């Protein structure tokens, strides 16, 4: 089976990563590769690591160029996807790596993004309870944000199991600077970021906050509120999320187990059949390097009796599982391919 | 005035940083420089950045070598300071950069360190309410841990002002790998740590947890409990601490100000006269690079009404303000020198 | 076709990288995974990025464990391969990622390695003129060193074309610290190497010097002498080699071209059909990031009339094209597989 | 004594570093701090590491603002210094950290910089034979480029001693990315440069090439030609220069010494009285980290008999000894201060 795929936004980091993964995907043919201001350039000028595609020429991000493919990936600035998608045939699988179609609540969208809401598409986090079913055969998919991917993977099992209280969730995440995009800004240049950690969007202002709350609320049926603080770490890729929540007084240890073991088992069980989520052996903690370039999420949890909290740490590659890998995984599900097709890459370490 | 100073543990990172600062201190003469297994070596072999002291020879860490100085810095593994200090004259100023004399509660010491408690010395964090008075003329000083320094600076004003609840404190901190010491371990080698973030000591196990709780409890008169998660960041130096706590229902906005502004003002007021703690202008967030190599702490806070939490971010250099700089600052106070003597170095950036 | 493969030295960086590549190789089954002091451990403890193989148990590096496979990769400390290889069946393809069988000149071997010479095997650099033929059907293959791979790729076309003088070759290379191995040494820990460049083995002492000279001499029929200086760069992976040589007075510009263009064309022609060597478009220079995790070498050359020198810059991933990728590429050739099988991974960037 | 100093170009890296050093200089008062597009801003917004000067307001880079100080530092883009300097009083000490007044040969200037030559000022590399005398009492000083500083320090002793041939000099240098300036360019952002080495200006095109040739030619009386290749390394600061030249057939070993020892002694002797240049003990090699933030240059040399070359490696901080530190050192000399005043900072390591 050969699926024709177009990739828009190919000069950015998300688009480049989609292409990197598709270049090794056995079932796809890469068709149009599009960009906006970089249309006309050789891909090799903009993405010199994509050697196999170096001589491909970027074309304009137009409906004409994108139409006629089985699948279209949109890696566009937020606010740009809806207009393009509306003009693509209903039978084309459109996968939006941007934010436009993630949120269910239009008011939240408008509050955080300041523009009219484009509507909600099936959410491309297959590990979210119920999500995989909606992705099967879907023709429109919203790829989750990178922070929401790692935050939801960290805490979903606890909320699904009814183990966690909804109003004391604190998440602090460290991201590689590719998460800030391929943007020529002084605060992102290497001399500034190397050797430095800094927070941003502190105090609830980061746009991924409502998306995290939405996912945890959906899983628990509760109104989950999250204190979310993102930080920039001196590395190109990777997110390490430290997520903590209070244990519900109604959640009891299973027979023959203590509370810590019972909690950990909830995570182990939740991900037992997931191909890309690994709860590490007890005592081992994840590192972003161990998942670099791969679609894996590595997880571990601990219970701290001193404060009655679960602390869950999740490492992903923000560009792979956090963006392009999650997108390809969702594509595979939507098209009925084996979910891991083209995603068997291991982490690149050291 | 010339003060003679001996530095033990001079082959490690803490000892090396003490020497770096003392080399620029106008009022001290560096006497004995001691080490354990490296005794006999030239300092230049072990600390090649200390050019002015390169030809000094390390001598054994013995009471004989340390005695006879006005000041002795101990930068020894924990559990080693008490025996040395006990044999030094009572009139010698002994400054312990290790953990042995920080905790007041012997049970906590034994639980976290597993050895008999050596007793409590005046705590070398001058910014802690009441601490400066105890340091004046002190002959024994316990230098705080690096994580406690940044965590306490982050949250003290809120607890001193009665603004924060004691039982929902969550702290996540990222440290440069020098915080793990100059130790030949596979998990610390550059190929492993570059490009990688990873947590450790998760779930309340890190030894700095009781020290943070002690400082916040002392400041507030409450029994403060902290969820503390340290992480290793791919940088040599620096700590970025993100600390969050719920706002007390009894804490009200000041007249003419909203709650956020009232909270922020508590931090501004608390540090108005501190020479080394800078609450940044509103909207600016600290970075570890901005304090690299300096004794400054850079701070900012936000109030998140969605979760009713204060989020305070504090950046320090773990080796300077977090260890050796704090030690020299405390020495200055103890000796009656101007507190900033020898500590006017700005951050080294970019 | 399924080829059974054993990998020894699996706890180190070279062995880990062989496993990473084999995990995506469509034609192999990974059999025994062996180590020395780490035998008995789960692979996941030692190579946490190899998720698909995490639960495999390392067995002892014995002939018993290695025999019975079609292919055996040896990633052992130098001096250890010969004894193992001697006991493996002649029909087993043995691929030595170590140095033991690279040099032709026993005197050079003994001078640089200080032990008896184990003999010479076909050299696993397919791009070396004549090498591919010898690899076809070979049962013993010596994988080139990482610095020799990049140095030879940089200069071979010029020497093959008779364009370069043999006695003024200067090579300076920067390597990621994984090149120094997975060794617990103070000078390799992250706090020491991050933010730092340093040379080592200066003055002709590095063991890769005779190997580089051998390759260039073989290609040119001349006695090529090389000044080679390696440096450690603050990155995990990658080698950037800057190689320069004087242009032979006898080498003339082609008709209708100037000397610079004639020289560049020699490189372009030499690699026109190579699947993994890319001479970049004029004016573009290689970066190590663009080849990270891939088997590609990226190259560019310039001619400097002021000094009558060619300057060739070559970027590879030291662990992939420089070790494990070159090894798998040679295996493919030896076994008659398509040379690029399992090696279609693009660079992981940013 | 209090000297009033103005600093222009204060929002860039060179200007920021001048301010960092002056903030600890005991004999100066910092007057006007000027910028172009950033005039009106608080310094703390642009240079958050300069805590002691955070509330200073940047004023326009005009002659009015700069005049009336004893010393004016110009840290302007090349081509901008001459016009400003021409309008400053002849008795003002003007120190140009830019390139405008470094080259003696107008034709070289025009070839490499493409603009009319502004003339030649005394060259602020005190270690260059004869330079210190010209700096004494000078009113105009041209600060050397960062690569020329390290390259000249690496090779000067050999050329001064008549030990090196002028036509086989090869220099490869690795610089931290601050060397490329505080510029918002995609190729400089952290995600691109972290984990990556890349060359630029290859083939003789870098503007520091004629400056290096000029310095070596002046020292030797010969027409020295240099192949110079700069590379960008994944670090914020520091230059490691590897410089190699053939040994002159006329240069003989001293009595009782071999050639290698004789050569090394030439370097040791040349720098015996220099306060900031350290030839390391034999067998020790410099690292950029060991000089970070300091005005020291660390050096080592080796002789490689296989190719009859000296290889000299020199590490400096490009912003300190390579720019601002060299500038302050020259200011001290010009004003008759002790040369090391305000420059006693040790390296910041790890």
GROMACS .gro file of N, CA, C and O in nm, chain B residues 176-262:
model
  348
  526UNK      N    1   2.247   2.245   3.755
  526UNK     CA    2   2.362   2.205   3.677
  526UNK      C    3   2.430   2.086   3.742
  526UNK      O    4   2.417   2.063   3.862
  527UNK      N    5   2.506   2.012   3.663
  527UNK     CA    6   2.558   1.884   3.712
  527UNK      C    7   2.673   1.900   3.810
  527UNK      O    8   2.710   1.803   3.875
  528UNK      N    9   2.728   2.020   3.823
  528UNK     CA   10   2.829   2.036   3.929
  528UNK      C   11   2.767   2.014   4.066
  528UNK      O   12   2.838   1.982   4.161
  529UNK      N   13   2.635   2.029   4.074
  529UNK     CA   14   2.567   2.001   4.200
  529UNK      C   15   2.583   1.857   4.246
  529UNK      O   16   2.569   1.826   4.365
  530UNK      N   17   2.610   1.769   4.154
  530UNK     CA   18   2.631   1.628   4.189
  530UNK      C   19   2.775   1.600   4.229
  530UNK      O   20   2.811   1.486   4.259
  531UNK      N   21   2.859   1.702   4.229
  531UNK     CA   22   2.996   1.686   4.274
  531UNK      C   23   3.091   1.642   4.164
  531UNK      O   24   3.051   1.605   4.055
  532UNK      N   25   3.219   1.648   4.198
  532UNK     CA   26   3.326   1.613   4.104
  532UNK      C   27   3.354   1.464   4.118
  532UNK      O   28   3.455   1.423   4.176
  533UNK      N   29   3.260   1.386   4.070
  533UNK     CA   30   3.266   1.242   4.093
  533UNK      C   31   3.269   1.167   3.961
  533UNK      O   32   3.192   1.198   3.870
  534UNK      N   33   3.357   1.071   3.952
  534UNK     CA   34   3.372   0.993   3.829
  534UNK      C   35   3.265   0.884   3.824
  534UNK      O   36   3.288   0.771   3.865
  535UNK      N   37   3.147   0.922   3.777
  535UNK     CA   38   3.037   0.828   3.766
  535UNK      C   39   2.984   0.830   3.623
  535UNK      O   40   2.972   0.937   3.563
  536UNK      N   41   2.948   0.713   3.574
  536UNK     CA   42   2.900   0.703   3.435
  536UNK      C   43   2.780   0.796   3.412
  536UNK      O   44   2.770   0.862   3.309
  537UNK      N   45   2.688   0.802   3.506
  537UNK     CA   46   2.568   0.882   3.481
  537UNK      C   47   2.595   1.032   3.479
  537UNK      O   48   2.509   1.110   3.441
  538UNK      N   49   2.715   1.070   3.516
  538UNK     CA   50   2.750   1.213   3.514
  538UNK      C   51   2.840   1.250   3.397
  538UNK      O   52   2.869   1.369   3.377
  539UNK      N   53   2.884   1.153   3.317
  539UNK     CA   54   2.978   1.192   3.211
  539UNK      C   55   2.904   1.271   3.103
  539UNK      O   56   2.783   1.257   3.083
  540UNK      N   57   2.984   1.356   3.038
  540UNK     CA   58   2.926   1.452   2.945
  540UNK      C   59   2.838   1.391   2.839
  540UNK      O   60   2.730   1.443   2.808
  541UNK      N   61   2.879   1.279   2.781
  541UNK     CA   62   2.800   1.218   2.675
  541UNK      C   63   2.661   1.180   2.724
  541UNK      O   64   2.564   1.180   2.648
  542UNK      N   65   2.650   1.150   2.853
  542UNK     CA   66   2.520   1.113   2.910
  542UNK      C   67   2.435   1.236   2.944
  542UNK      O   68   2.314   1.234   2.926
  543UNK      N   69   2.497   1.339   2.997
  543UNK     CA   70   2.417   1.450   3.049
  543UNK      C   71   2.389   1.559   2.946
  543UNK      O   72   2.286   1.626   2.955
  544UNK      N   73   2.477   1.575   2.848
  544UNK     CA   74   2.450   1.679   2.749
  544UNK      C   75   2.323   1.643   2.673
  544UNK      O   76   2.302   1.530   2.633
  545UNK      N   77   2.238   1.741   2.654
  545UNK     CA   78   2.113   1.717   2.583
  545UNK      C   79   2.011   1.640   2.662
  545UNK      O   80   1.914   1.589   2.606
  546UNK      N   81   2.026   1.630   2.793
  546UNK     CA   82   1.935   1.546   2.870
  546UNK      C   83   1.892   1.613   3.001
  546UNK      O   84   1.972   1.676   3.069
  547UNK      N   85   1.766   1.597   3.032
  547UNK     CA   86   1.711   1.635   3.163
  547UNK      C   87   1.665   1.507   3.230
  547UNK      O   88   1.602   1.422   3.166
  548UNK      N   89   1.691   1.495   3.359
  548UNK     CA   90   1.642   1.378   3.431
  548UNK      C   91   1.620   1.413   3.578
  548UNK      O   92   1.693   1.495   3.634
  549UNK      N   93   1.520   1.352   3.640
  549UNK     CA   94   1.495   1.377   3.781
  549UNK      C   95   1.572   1.276   3.866
  549UNK      O   96   1.622   1.174   3.815
  550UNK      N   97   1.583   1.304   3.993
  550UNK     CA   98   1.643   1.207   4.086
  550UNK      C   99   1.590   1.237   4.226
  550UNK      O  100   1.537   1.346   4.251
  551UNK      N  101   1.606   1.145   4.314
  551UNK     CA  102   1.562   1.166   4.452
  551UNK      C  103   1.414   1.203   4.460
  551UNK      O  104   1.373   1.279   4.548
  552UNK      N  105   1.334   1.148   4.369
  552UNK     CA  106   1.192   1.185   4.362
  552UNK      C  107   1.116   1.119   4.477
  552UNK      O  108   1.147   1.008   4.518
  553UNK      N  109   1.015   1.188   4.526
  553UNK     CA  110   0.927   1.126   4.626
  553UNK      C  111   0.962   1.162   4.768
  553UNK      O  112   0.921   1.095   4.862
  554UNK      N  113   1.042   1.267   4.785
  554UNK     CA  114   1.071   1.313   4.920
  554UNK      C  115   1.203   1.264   4.974
  554UNK      O  116   1.239   1.293   5.088
  555UNK      N  117   1.279   1.193   4.894
  555UNK     CA  118   1.401   1.131   4.945
  555UNK      C  119   1.524   1.220   4.947
  555UNK      O  120   1.624   1.185   5.009
  556UNK      N  121   1.519   1.333   4.878
  556UNK     CA  122   1.640   1.414   4.872
  556UNK      C  123   1.669   1.478   5.009
  556UNK      O  124   1.579   1.528   5.075
  557UNK      N  125   1.796   1.478   5.044
  557UNK     CA  126   1.836   1.524   5.178
  557UNK      C  127   1.813   1.672   5.203
  557UNK      O  128   1.821   1.716   5.318
  558UNK      N  129   1.789   1.747   5.098
  558UNK     CA  130   1.762   1.889   5.121
  558UNK      C  131   1.616   1.914   5.160
  558UNK      O  132   1.582   2.025   5.200
  559UNK      N  133   1.531   1.812   5.149
  559UNK     CA  134   1.390   1.831   5.183
  559UNK      C  135   1.370   1.877   5.328
  559UNK      O  136   1.303   1.978   5.353
  560UNK      N  137   1.426   1.807   5.427
  560UNK     CA  138   1.404   1.854   5.565
  560UNK      C  139   1.463   1.993   5.590
  560UNK      O  140   1.410   2.068   5.672
  561UNK      N  141   1.569   2.025   5.520
  561UNK     CA  142   1.630   2.158   5.540
  561UNK      C  143   1.539   2.268   5.487
  561UNK      O  144   1.526   2.375   5.548
  562UNK      N  145   1.475   2.241   5.375
  562UNK     CA  146   1.380   2.340   5.320
  562UNK      C  147   1.261   2.354   5.414
  562UNK      O  148   1.217   2.465   5.446
  563UNK      N  149   1.210   2.241   5.461
  563UNK     CA  150   1.096   2.246   5.551
  563UNK      C  151   1.130   2.321   5.680
  563UNK      O  152   1.048   2.398   5.733
  564UNK      N  153   1.250   2.298   5.730
  564UNK     CA  154   1.293   2.366   5.853
  564UNK      C  155   1.295   2.518   5.835
  564UNK      O  156   1.245   2.593   5.920
  565UNK      N  157   1.351   2.563   5.723
  565UNK     CA  158   1.361   2.708   5.702
  565UNK      C  159   1.225   2.773   5.687
  565UNK      O  160   1.199   2.880   5.744
  566UNK      N  161   1.137   2.708   5.610
  566UNK     CA  162   1.004   2.767   5.590
  566UNK      C  163   0.922   2.760   5.718
  566UNK      O  164   0.844   2.851   5.749
  567UNK      N  165   0.938   2.653   5.795
  567UNK     CA  166   0.865   2.642   5.921
  567UNK      C  167   0.914   2.747   6.020
  567UNK      O  168   0.834   2.812   6.090
  568UNK      N  169   1.044   2.768   6.026
  568UNK     CA  170   1.097   2.871   6.115
  568UNK      C  171   1.042   3.009   6.080
  568UNK      O  172   1.009   3.088   6.168
  569UNK      N  173   1.033   3.035   5.950
  569UNK     CA  174   0.989   3.169   5.909
  569UNK      C  175   0.841   3.191   5.935
  569UNK      O  176   0.797   3.304   5.956
  570UNK      N  177   0.763   3.083   5.932
  570UNK     CA  178   0.618   3.098   5.939
  570UNK      C  179   0.559   3.058   6.073
  570UNK      O  180   0.444   3.091   6.103
  571UNK      N  181   0.635   2.984   6.153
  571UNK     CA  182   0.578   2.930   6.276
  571UNK      C  183   0.479   2.818   6.250
  571UNK      O  184   0.407   2.776   6.341
  572UNK      N  185   0.476   2.768   6.128
  572UNK     CA  186   0.384   2.659   6.093
  572UNK      C  187   0.465   2.534   6.062
  572UNK      O  188   0.586   2.538   6.047
  573UNK      N  189   0.394   2.423   6.050
  573UNK     CA  190   0.461   2.298   6.013
  573UNK      C  191   0.452   2.282   5.861
  573UNK      O  192   0.360   2.222   5.809
  574UNK      N  193   0.551   2.339   5.792
  574UNK     CA  194   0.545   2.341   5.646
  574UNK      C  195   0.593   2.207   5.590
  574UNK      O  196   0.699   2.157   5.630
  575UNK      N  197   0.513   2.151   5.500
  575UNK     CA  198   0.551   2.028   5.431
  575UNK      C  199   0.573   2.057   5.283
  575UNK      O  200   0.492   2.126   5.221
  576UNK      N  201   0.679   1.998   5.229
  576UNK     CA  202   0.721   2.032   5.093
  576UNK      C  203   0.735   1.906   5.009
  576UNK      O  204   0.797   1.808   5.051
  577UNK      N  205   0.677   1.911   4.891
  577UNK     CA  206   0.708   1.811   4.789
  577UNK      C  207   0.823   1.867   4.707
  577UNK      O  208   0.807   1.969   4.637
  578UNK      N  209   0.939   1.804   4.715
  578UNK     CA  210   1.058   1.858   4.649
  578UNK      C  211   1.113   1.758   4.547
  578UNK      O  212   1.143   1.644   4.581
  579UNK      N  213   1.122   1.803   4.423
  579UNK     CA  214   1.178   1.717   4.318
  579UNK      C  215   1.295   1.787   4.250
  579UNK      O  216   1.278   1.889   4.183
  580UNK      N  217   1.416   1.734   4.267
  580UNK     CA  218   1.531   1.790   4.197
  580UNK      C  219   1.551   1.723   4.062
  580UNK      O  220   1.518   1.605   4.045
  581UNK      N  221   1.601   1.799   3.967
  581UNK     CA  222   1.633   1.743   3.836
  581UNK      C  223   1.772   1.790   3.794
  581UNK      O  224   1.818   1.895   3.839
  582UNK      N  225   1.836   1.709   3.711
  582UNK     CA  226   1.968   1.747   3.657
  582UNK      C  227   1.949   1.806   3.519
  582UNK      O  228   1.886   1.745   3.432
  583UNK      N  229   2.006   1.924   3.498
  583UNK     CA  230   1.996   1.993   3.369
  583UNK      C  231   2.131   1.992   3.299
  583UNK      O  232   2.235   1.987   3.365
  584UNK      N  233   2.129   1.997   3.166
  584UNK     CA  234   2.255   1.990   3.090
  584UNK      C  235   2.332   2.122   3.091
  584UNK      O  236   2.343   2.189   2.990
  585UNK      N  237   2.384   2.155   3.206
  585UNK     CA  238   2.467   2.275   3.221
  585UNK      C  239   2.559   2.249   3.339
  585UNK      O  240   2.531   2.162   3.422
  586UNK      N  241   2.668   2.321   3.346
  586UNK     CA  242   2.766   2.297   3.452
  586UNK      C  243   2.719   2.354   3.585
  586UNK      O  244   2.737   2.292   3.689
  587UNK      N  245   2.665   2.471   3.581
  587UNK     CA  246   2.631   2.546   3.702
  587UNK      C  247   2.489   2.599   3.694
  587UNK      O  248   2.435   2.617   3.587
  588UNK      N  249   2.438   2.636   3.812
  588UNK     CA  250   2.311   2.707   3.817
  588UNK      C  251   2.200   2.621   3.871
  588UNK      O  252   2.199   2.499   3.852
  589UNK      N  253   2.108   2.686   3.942
  589UNK     CA  254   1.985   2.622   3.986
  589UNK      C  255   1.870   2.716   3.949
  589UNK      O  256   1.877   2.836   3.977
  590UNK      N  257   1.770   2.658   3.886
  590UNK     CA  258   1.644   2.729   3.870
  590UNK      C  259   1.540   2.656   3.953
  590UNK      O  260   1.512   2.538   3.927
  591UNK      N  261   1.487   2.726   4.051
  591UNK     CA  262   1.387   2.667   4.139
  591UNK      C  263   1.250   2.725   4.107
  591UNK      O  264   1.235   2.848   4.101
  592UNK      N  265   1.154   2.638   4.085
  592UNK     CA  266   1.015   2.680   4.069
  592UNK      C  267   0.941   2.631   4.192
  592UNK      O  268   0.931   2.510   4.215
  593UNK      N  269   0.894   2.727   4.271
  593UNK     CA  270   0.832   2.693   4.399
  593UNK      C  271   0.691   2.749   4.401
  593UNK      O  272   0.670   2.865   4.365
  594UNK      N  273   0.597   2.667   4.442
  594UNK     CA  274   0.459   2.713   4.441
  594UNK      C  275   0.389   2.673   4.570
  594UNK      O  276   0.417   2.568   4.628
  595UNK      N  277   0.300   2.762   4.615
  595UNK     CA  278   0.224   2.735   4.738
  595UNK      C  279   0.088   2.802   4.724
  595UNK      O  280   0.073   2.902   4.654
  596UNK      N  281  -0.010   2.746   4.794
  596UNK     CA  282  -0.145   2.803   4.791
  596UNK      C  283  -0.149   2.929   4.879
  596UNK      O  284  -0.083   2.936   4.983
  597UNK      N  285  -0.228   3.024   4.836
  597UNK     CA  286  -0.244   3.146   4.914
  597UNK      C  287  -0.344   3.120   5.026
  597UNK      O  288  -0.449   3.058   5.006
  598UNK      N  289  -0.309   3.168   5.142
  598UNK     CA  290  -0.393   3.149   5.260
  598UNK      C  291  -0.525   3.225   5.244
  598UNK      O  292  -0.524   3.340   5.199
  599UNK      N  293  -0.637   3.161   5.280
  599UNK     CA  294  -0.765   3.232   5.267
  599UNK      C  295  -0.769   3.357   5.354
  599UNK      O  296  -0.841   3.452   5.325
  600UNK      N  297  -0.686   3.360   5.458
  600UNK     CA  298  -0.687   3.476   5.545
  600UNK      C  299  -0.604   3.593   5.494
  600UNK      O  300  -0.603   3.700   5.556
  601UNK      N  301  -0.535   3.572   5.382
  601UNK     CA  302  -0.448   3.679   5.332
  601UNK      C  303  -0.526   3.765   5.233
  601UNK      O  304  -0.576   3.715   5.133
  602UNK      N  305  -0.535   3.893   5.263
  602UNK     CA  306  -0.619   3.980   5.179
  602UNK      C  307  -0.535   4.081   5.103
  602UNK      O  308  -0.422   4.113   5.141
  603UNK      N  309  -0.592   4.129   4.996
  603UNK     CA  310  -0.527   4.234   4.919
  603UNK      C  311  -0.518   4.361   5.002
  603UNK      O  312  -0.606   4.390   5.083
  604UNK      N  313  -0.407   4.432   4.983
  604UNK     CA  314  -0.393   4.560   5.051
  604UNK      C  315  -0.485   4.662   4.985
  604UNK      O  316  -0.527   4.644   4.870
  605UNK      N  317  -0.510   4.768   5.058
  605UNK     CA  318  -0.602   4.868   5.005
  605UNK      C  319  -0.547   4.928   4.877
  605UNK      O  320  -0.429   4.963   4.869
  606UNK      N  321  -0.629   4.937   4.779
  606UNK     CA  322  -0.587   4.996   4.652
  606UNK      C  323  -0.505   4.905   4.564
  606UNK      O  324  -0.457   4.946   4.459
  607UNK      N  325  -0.485   4.780   4.607
  607UNK     CA  326  -0.406   4.687   4.525
  607UNK      C  327  -0.487   4.558   4.510
  607UNK      O  328  -0.568   4.524   4.597
  608UNK      N  329  -0.462   4.487   4.401
  608UNK     CA  330  -0.527   4.357   4.391
  608UNK      C  331  -0.439   4.253   4.462
  608UNK      O  332  -0.330   4.284   4.511
  609UNK      N  333  -0.488   4.132   4.467
  609UNK     CA  334  -0.416   4.030   4.543
  609UNK      C  335  -0.278   4.002   4.482
  609UNK      O  336  -0.178   3.988   4.554
  610UNK      N  337  -0.273   3.996   4.350
  610UNK     CA  338  -0.145   3.969   4.284
  610UNK      C  339  -0.042   4.075   4.320
  610UNK      O  340   0.074   4.044   4.353
  611UNK      N  341  -0.082   4.199   4.313
  611UNK     CA  342   0.012   4.308   4.343
  611UNK      C  343   0.051   4.308   4.490
  611UNK      O  344   0.167   4.334   4.526
  612UNK      N  345  -0.044   4.277   4.576
  612UNK     CA  346  -0.016   4.271   4.718
  612UNK      C  347   0.088   4.163   4.749
  612UNK      O  348   0.181   4.183   4.828
   0.00000   0.00000   0.00000
